[in-house]
């Protein structure tokens, strides 16, 4: 039986743009009779380290590294061996906090109604028992600015980076162990979270920051009565930490094959998550019920293709999520991060499948996979709303990304039509950023370079830019109408043509 909008092309050909966004069933899916069942949020996501890899003091002096990733970056900049590929150029790094108005202005200009960014554990707690209130004030300014643009923030509490005092290094500053395996980690994480929550709940401190940003008293009162943020992503991708840092050894502390260590790390991450959830929930005591803090985790789930895909899904996707969820009452929502398909080697009868990706710079891009992953997540946790808190596509030329993006939106709409409780969609990312071991140059996920934020939004005369495809998606989600869906369909057709022509050219 053919599914809603299903592609039926030959496996040797790229998928034809045969999906019709203007179909009545698409409009009915995006504009449901029950308002509370619609996709409420659409926006972009980032992390502080990635959007500001180095920081400077008030005099413009480079601050010393305080985290594992900052230490690796410093070694790279000094020409030493590090876990970061290629020599990096500090002059090309983005600087989120000094340019936060440009970031948030552009987000709002696109029509996004959610903006996700992160705090940085190591930067807020650079030394044992120390909390940087001045930096926290900058984060509060960013939260207030998001709210002032009519958007809802999603605040990530932990996005990979760990303080140096939780690490062990050799004489050459090579990280040998530590991070989440440090037996003191939960104590330090508690200190961090307690101080963040204490600051957010301190009316005098928050009001002082708001006043410094020219918020008048009525605006201050509104933000204080509603809370600066409703949605919190407590921990970003725990499975990535386990696999990258303690099994594959591609992330600090570069441990390989430490399954027993990974088990202990998972226990400490769960303990720290519980601390985070309990502390954040205390902010709700002074807020109306509709603004009560909602806490979840961003889980990276992949689409496994092959005869052992069920087993791979159980251990690669569900195992860690189950450990955090336990009785099902440990989160208010589930965050899904979907990037790629993994074709299990030597056992898959159709090794090529549909050629969406053509060797992209980050994984095997496979838009249909998000539908299957969403269905599996919903089947495992049927009472949880799902935020698609990251989808993303790395494409230096920005020729394939528009089609990948719109084809993924197609399958998200299919999932919504099937009744899956999708609360929001967040794109990684608004601006090109520092992609961990790949650095700045090997994976361009952003809709823009930071420099482009100062330039007006002008549609491309030669093809489709990814920001145009994303903006048309935003319009369709936030204001579904025959007109917005016709615009989306137009971009879909143009994006496919561009994708196909690019594919033909690189195959010559």
Coordinates of C-alpha atoms in Angstrom, one line a residue, residues 251-485:
X251 CA 35.8 12.9 22.1
X252 CA 37.7 13.9 25.3
X253 CA 38.8 12.1 27.4
X254 CA 39.5 9.8 24.4
X255 CA 38.8 6.5 26.2
X256 CA 38.5 3.4 24.0
X257 CA 36.5 0.3 24.6
X258 CA 35.7 1.2 28.2
X259 CA 32.4 -0.5 28.5
X260 CA 32.5 -0.8 32.2
X261 CA 33.6 2.8 32.5
X262 CA 30.8 3.8 30.2
X263 CA 28.3 2.0 32.5
X264 CA 29.6 4.0 35.5
X265 CA 29.5 7.2 33.4
X266 CA 25.8 6.5 32.5
X267 CA 24.9 6.1 36.1
X268 CA 26.6 9.5 37.0
X269 CA 24.8 11.2 34.1
X270 CA 21.5 9.9 35.2
X271 CA 22.2 11.1 38.8
X272 CA 23.1 14.5 37.4
X273 CA 20.0 14.6 35.3
X274 CA 17.8 13.9 38.3
X275 CA 19.6 16.7 40.2
X276 CA 19.0 19.0 37.3
X277 CA 15.3 18.1 36.9
X278 CA 14.5 18.5 40.6
X279 CA 16.3 21.8 40.8
X280 CA 14.7 23.3 37.7
X281 CA 11.2 22.2 38.9
X282 CA 11.6 24.4 42.0
X283 CA 11.4 27.5 39.6
X284 CA 7.7 26.6 39.0
X285 CA 6.6 27.4 42.5
X286 CA 6.1 31.1 41.7
X287 CA 4.8 30.6 38.1
X288 CA 1.4 30.0 36.7
X289 CA 0.8 26.3 35.8
X290 CA 1.0 27.0 32.0
X291 CA 4.5 28.4 32.5
X292 CA 5.8 25.5 34.8
X293 CA 9.3 24.4 33.7
X294 CA 9.3 21.4 31.3
X295 CA 12.5 19.3 31.4
X296 CA 13.7 16.7 29.0
X297 CA 16.8 15.2 27.4
X298 CA 18.0 15.4 23.8
X299 CA 18.5 11.8 22.6
X300 CA 20.3 11.1 19.3
X301 CA 18.5 8.3 17.5
X302 CA 19.6 6.9 14.2
X303 CA 17.8 5.0 11.5
X304 CA 19.4 1.5 11.3
X305 CA 19.0 -0.2 8.0
X306 CA 19.7 -4.0 7.7
X307 CA 18.4 -7.3 8.9
X308 CA 19.7 -6.7 12.5
X309 CA 18.2 -3.2 12.6
X310 CA 15.8 -4.1 15.4
X311 CA 18.7 -5.2 17.6
X312 CA 20.7 -2.2 16.7
X313 CA 17.7 0.1 17.5
X314 CA 17.3 -1.6 20.9
X315 CA 20.9 -1.0 21.9
X316 CA 21.8 2.0 19.8
X317 CA 18.7 4.1 20.5
X318 CA 16.4 2.7 23.2
X319 CA 18.9 1.4 25.8
X320 CA 20.1 4.8 27.0
X321 CA 16.7 6.5 26.7
X322 CA 15.2 3.7 28.8
X323 CA 17.8 4.3 31.5
X324 CA 16.9 7.9 31.8
X325 CA 13.1 7.4 31.6
X326 CA 12.8 4.5 34.0
X327 CA 9.2 4.6 35.2
X328 CA 8.3 7.1 32.5
X329 CA 7.9 10.0 34.9
X330 CA 11.4 11.3 34.7
X331 CA 10.9 13.8 31.8
X332 CA 8.2 16.1 30.5
X333 CA 9.1 15.6 26.9
X334 CA 11.5 13.6 24.7
X335 CA 14.1 15.4 22.5
X336 CA 14.9 13.6 19.3
X337 CA 18.1 14.4 17.4
X338 CA 18.0 12.8 14.0
X339 CA 20.8 13.2 11.4
X340 CA 21.5 10.0 9.5
X341 CA 21.0 6.4 8.5
X342 CA 23.4 3.7 9.4
X343 CA 23.5 0.8 7.0
X344 CA 24.8 -2.2 8.8
X345 CA 27.7 -3.6 6.8
X346 CA 27.7 -6.9 5.0
X347 CA 24.2 -7.8 6.0
X348 CA 22.0 -5.4 4.1
X349 CA 20.5 -6.7 0.9
X350 CA 20.1 -3.2 -0.7
X351 CA 23.4 -1.5 0.2
X352 CA 22.7 1.5 -2.0
X353 CA 19.0 2.2 -1.4
X354 CA 17.8 5.7 -2.3
X355 CA 20.8 7.9 -3.0
X356 CA 19.9 11.1 -1.1
X357 CA 23.3 11.9 0.3
X358 CA 26.0 11.3 -2.3
X359 CA 28.7 11.2 0.4
X360 CA 27.8 14.3 2.4
X361 CA 30.2 15.6 5.0
X362 CA 28.3 14.3 8.0
X363 CA 26.6 10.9 7.8
X364 CA 24.2 9.2 5.4
X365 CA 21.5 11.8 5.0
X366 CA 18.2 9.8 4.7
X367 CA 15.0 11.9 5.2
X368 CA 12.5 8.9 5.3
X369 CA 14.3 7.6 8.3
X370 CA 12.9 10.3 10.6
X371 CA 9.4 8.9 10.1
X372 CA 10.4 5.4 11.2
X373 CA 12.5 6.8 14.1
X374 CA 9.6 9.0 15.3
X375 CA 7.3 6.0 15.2
X376 CA 9.7 3.9 17.2
X377 CA 10.1 6.6 19.8
X378 CA 6.4 7.1 20.2
X379 CA 5.8 3.4 20.4
X380 CA 8.3 3.1 23.2
X381 CA 7.1 6.1 25.1
X382 CA 3.5 6.7 24.0
X383 CA 2.6 9.3 26.6
X384 CA 5.4 11.7 25.8
X385 CA 5.4 14.8 23.6
X386 CA 8.4 14.8 21.2
X387 CA 10.5 17.8 20.3
X388 CA 12.6 17.2 17.3
X389 CA 15.3 19.2 19.0
X390 CA 17.8 18.7 16.3
X391 CA 17.8 17.9 12.6
X392 CA 20.7 19.1 10.5
X393 CA 22.6 18.8 7.2
X394 CA 26.2 19.6 6.5
X395 CA 26.7 21.0 3.0
X396 CA 29.5 23.4 2.2
X397 CA 28.1 24.3 -1.2
X398 CA 24.5 24.7 0.1
X399 CA 23.3 23.0 -3.0
X400 CA 21.8 19.8 -1.6
X401 CA 20.8 21.0 1.9
X402 CA 17.5 22.8 0.7
X403 CA 16.2 19.6 -0.7
X404 CA 17.3 17.5 2.2
X405 CA 15.6 19.9 4.5
X406 CA 12.3 20.0 2.6
X407 CA 12.3 16.2 2.1
X408 CA 12.8 15.8 5.8
X409 CA 9.9 18.2 6.5
X410 CA 7.8 16.0 4.2
X411 CA 8.3 13.0 6.5
X412 CA 7.8 15.0 9.6
X413 CA 4.4 16.0 8.2
X414 CA 3.6 12.4 7.5
X415 CA 4.5 11.5 11.1
X416 CA 2.1 14.3 12.3
X417 CA -0.6 13.0 10.0
X418 CA -0.2 9.6 11.6
X419 CA -0.9 11.2 15.0
X420 CA 2.6 11.4 16.5
X421 CA 2.8 14.0 19.2
X422 CA 5.4 16.3 17.7
X423 CA 5.6 19.5 19.7
X424 CA 8.3 21.3 17.8
X425 CA 11.1 21.2 15.2
X426 CA 14.6 22.7 15.7
X427 CA 17.2 23.0 13.0
X428 CA 20.9 22.7 13.6
X429 CA 21.9 25.4 13.0
X430 CA 21.2 29.1 12.3
X431 CA 24.9 29.9 11.9
X432 CA 27.9 27.9 10.9
X433 CA 29.7 26.8 14.0
X434 CA 32.6 24.8 15.5
X435 CA 31.7 21.1 14.9
X436 CA 33.8 19.5 17.7
X437 CA 36.6 17.3 16.3
X438 CA 35.8 18.6 12.7
X439 CA 36.4 22.2 13.6
X440 CA 35.1 25.1 11.6
X441 CA 35.8 24.0 8.1
X442 CA 34.7 20.4 7.6
X443 CA 31.0 20.6 8.3
X444 CA 28.8 23.6 7.4
X445 CA 25.5 23.1 9.1
X446 CA 24.4 26.7 9.3
X447 CA 22.0 28.6 7.3
X448 CA 24.4 31.6 7.4
X449 CA 27.9 32.5 8.2
X450 CA 28.1 34.9 11.2
X451 CA 29.2 37.7 8.8
X452 CA 25.9 37.2 6.8
X453 CA 23.9 38.1 9.9
X454 CA 24.7 41.8 9.2
X455 CA 23.5 41.5 5.6
X456 CA 19.8 41.8 4.5
X457 CA 17.9 38.7 3.6
X458 CA 17.8 38.7 -0.2
X459 CA 16.6 35.6 -2.1
X460 CA 19.1 34.0 -4.3
X461 CA 19.0 34.7 -8.0
X462 CA 20.8 31.5 -8.8
X463 CA 19.0 28.6 -7.2
X464 CA 17.7 28.1 -3.7
X465 CA 19.5 28.9 -0.4
X466 CA 18.8 26.7 2.5
X467 CA 17.5 29.6 4.5
X468 CA 14.8 30.1 1.9
X469 CA 13.7 26.5 2.2
X470 CA 13.7 26.8 5.9
X471 CA 11.8 30.1 6.0
X472 CA 9.1 28.5 3.7
X473 CA 8.9 25.6 6.1
X474 CA 8.5 28.0 9.0
X475 CA 5.6 29.8 7.3
X476 CA 3.9 26.5 6.6
X477 CA 4.1 25.4 10.2
X478 CA 3.3 28.7 11.9
X479 CA 0.7 29.9 9.5
X480 CA -0.6 26.9 7.4
X481 CA -2.7 28.1 4.5
X482 CA -3.1 27.4 0.8
X483 CA -0.7 30.3 0.1
X484 CA 2.0 29.2 2.5
X485 CA 1.8 25.6 1.3

